[in-house]
Amino acid sequence: MMVQLEWYLILAAALFCVGLYGVLVRRNAVAILMGIELMLNAVNINLLAFWRFTEPAAATGQAFAAFVYAVAAAEVAVGLALIVAIYRNRQTVDMDQINLLKW
Amino acid sequence: MDFLRNAIVEIGLWIEGLLINAGLAEPAADVIMTVVGAFVVGFTPLMIVVFLIWMYRKVSARIGGRMGPNSSGTWAGPWGLVQPIADVIKMFTKEDIRPQGIDVIPYNLAPIIIVVAAVMIWAVMPFGPGAEMVGADLNIGIFYVLAFSSAALIAFLMAGWSSNNKYAVVGAFRAVAQLLGYEIPQLLSILIVVMVVSSFVGPQGNPLSLQSIVEAQEGMIFLVVLPLPALVFWLASLAEINARPFELLEAESELVAGVQIEYSAMKWGMFYVGEFMGSVAVSALFATIFLGGWRGPWVDTAPVLGTVWFLLKILFMLNVWTFFQMTLPRLRIDQMLAFNWKFLVPLSLFAICVIGVVNKLIPEGATSWLRSGILLATNVVILLLAWAVLAIGKRRRELRAPAGAGVEVGA
Amino acid sequence: MTQLVLFVIFGAITLAAAIAVVTARNLFHAVLWLLLAFFGVAGLYVLLEAPFFAAAQLFIYMGAIGVLIIYALMLTRGVMRQQVPLVNDQWALVAVLAVALLAVLSWLFLQHTWPTVDQAVGPDSLRTLGEALVDPGRYGFPFEVASVLLVMALIGAVTIVRER
Amino acid sequence: MLEQFTFVGFLFLVALFLGLFMFGVPWLLRLRPRKSSSYKSDPYECGLRPHGEAWVQFKAQYYIFALVFLVFDVEAVFLFPWALAYHHLAFYAVLEGVIFILLLTAALIYVWRKGALEWM
């Protein structure tokens, strides 16, 4: 029995939801970034699954997956740099205490 | 005699024939053969390592003007051949000390990951001509090797973090700073090779697969065609396997052994084995990419000779490694980082651009001799340019700093 | 059949590790679970016949991003000692929402009939990707933009993180 | 294509077996410490009793090197398909790849000039 496209989509959706949960509930900023990484991975699974099952001869899905890598790398680089800078100034990475922008 | 010409493949076919005769279905026999192949490929590097430890002791003793293992005071067999076995037994039976405050699971997982990553690299190594002599001729070949060697980084961080020791943490940080950095010149020089292979093998063939990299060296080995990437790759690989002059991970006189400090008995032995396996893997990669892999005289008539040539080339590169190991001093960390980021990386970036453009400008119909010649000339020009830039830089530094005021070396 | 078994194994590894990432108390363990999740995703890519991306997954995520996250953890090491609550007070609500989102998405995926083709991946799929990436009519421009993006990220991050 | 990965999968199992074997034999032999003391199991710090916690603060310098590495790593994912297709590319397409590399070189030079590559 072959693995269907839907299965990959549902798996990716589950991964996305787990990542989303992590992003919304964790207090540590680094943990939030980890959640975002999970979500990006879910996106990549979707892209490659669509590529595999709908047009394996074209390069579209693969190219997009490669661009997602670039975006993920840029996101993680800048995001973690921000966290490090915040920690240096405020000695915390707890998102509930980083409320500078609130007022 | 005919049997011997292609002995390894013939033995495989013979066993498979036996299995099918014994009443096994063909797919099942195929699977069994794959498992047997995996065992052979997995254990080969280990066997080489056991031999290598012996050879390393002998050669380093000669270089150091010391007595080797054959005269260590106790009996160690003829030429000290029993020494590695004694080493193994010692390692297995030593007391395993568990330090306080370790993070148990990462601490124990790290040596396993190191061994696994070191074995996995061998899946794509071509041991001889033909598809049978490669574990799996993956179409991502060399990229697979890079992926697994970079995954091993994480083991160092795990070991360092979980050991509950300051030296281990510092060692892990240093290890990763070094291993990360030198991966870049390594992969850039491989990129140059991939481009050149792509124009050598033409529209058919897959330039990422190691087997076709070997096939592309039909006229001339790449050490001659591309001396610059070969040099960069070798230097970067020395750093990747923590060999001198880049032996900053262990640095026993400053870091007391780096990440391995809290490991004892066989867990330490696994780091040790992993390191030796790394040097075998790097030698095999260098032999495959730049020395023509299994290529050598009479391979066409007797393919089994290809394996012999390949092993001999690995042995040669291992001796080069031993020689480096025994004669060079250790760099300081700032020198090590500067050498990578300010010399190797810019040099290989420049080389990629120039070689990529020049190679494309050579008309497609050119003979491989002409192509090789032009590439060699380009390489030499780039090397001379790099040398000139270094010389100018040194001159300017000397002019700026008056004599005697600690001139930075090698930066 | 084998594919199905492998899909279930890798999928289970990925999901279990992902759940461990968002629930682990020790952040270092969370990173290790994250790496395991990445490894599972790499296995899925192999099943999707995109081995290049499986290798890139190991290469980028385990080799670079994992290391970067661990570095950031070490630089903000105060977090290892603080005994703050793990999650904020909206976790129950979010959990319900996430499960609901998963249910809706799954229902949608099963509802729609996807225009799948039963076609094998050619041996040249990676080469087509390489050609498409530099084809000015296709991804030539995004390709260069990706480079600019990486440069900008590097410059920005270095500017932010440098100690003055 | 997946058939080739059968071998890789089995090799992974063999590698795992090797690792667990080396790890497990001493464990099965029960070579536990016969006498244990807190001095023996202390973290080794050249003979002194360890002081403070092991997770000492680090300089951001390490992080910058990891950043540069990350960027070049992602670049490799783009450049490997490009190098693979090299023979099939027109001249301008090769130039595009070269521009890609030159942009990253510019980033490296920027970081260099800013002094972020110095070991402090």
Coordinates of C-alpha atoms in Angstrom, one line a residue, chain C residues 1 15 41 54 59 73 76 99 106 117 132 135 150 156 160 162:
Chain C
M1 CA 4.3 -1.8 2.5
L15 CA 5.8 14.0 16.2
V41 CA 11.9 14.9 9.0
A54 CA 17.3 15.0 3.6
F59 CA 23.5 19.6 7.2
L73 CA 21.3 28.9 25.2
T76 CA 21.7 33.2 28.0
V99 CA -6.0 20.4 18.5
S106 CA -7.2 17.2 8.5
V117 CA 0.0 12.0 -10.6
A132 CA 15.7 26.3 -12.5
D135 CA 17.1 30.4 -15.0
L150 CA 21.4 35.9 3.9
G156 CA 22.1 42.5 11.0
I160 CA 23.1 43.2 17.1
R162 CA 28.6 42.3 18.9

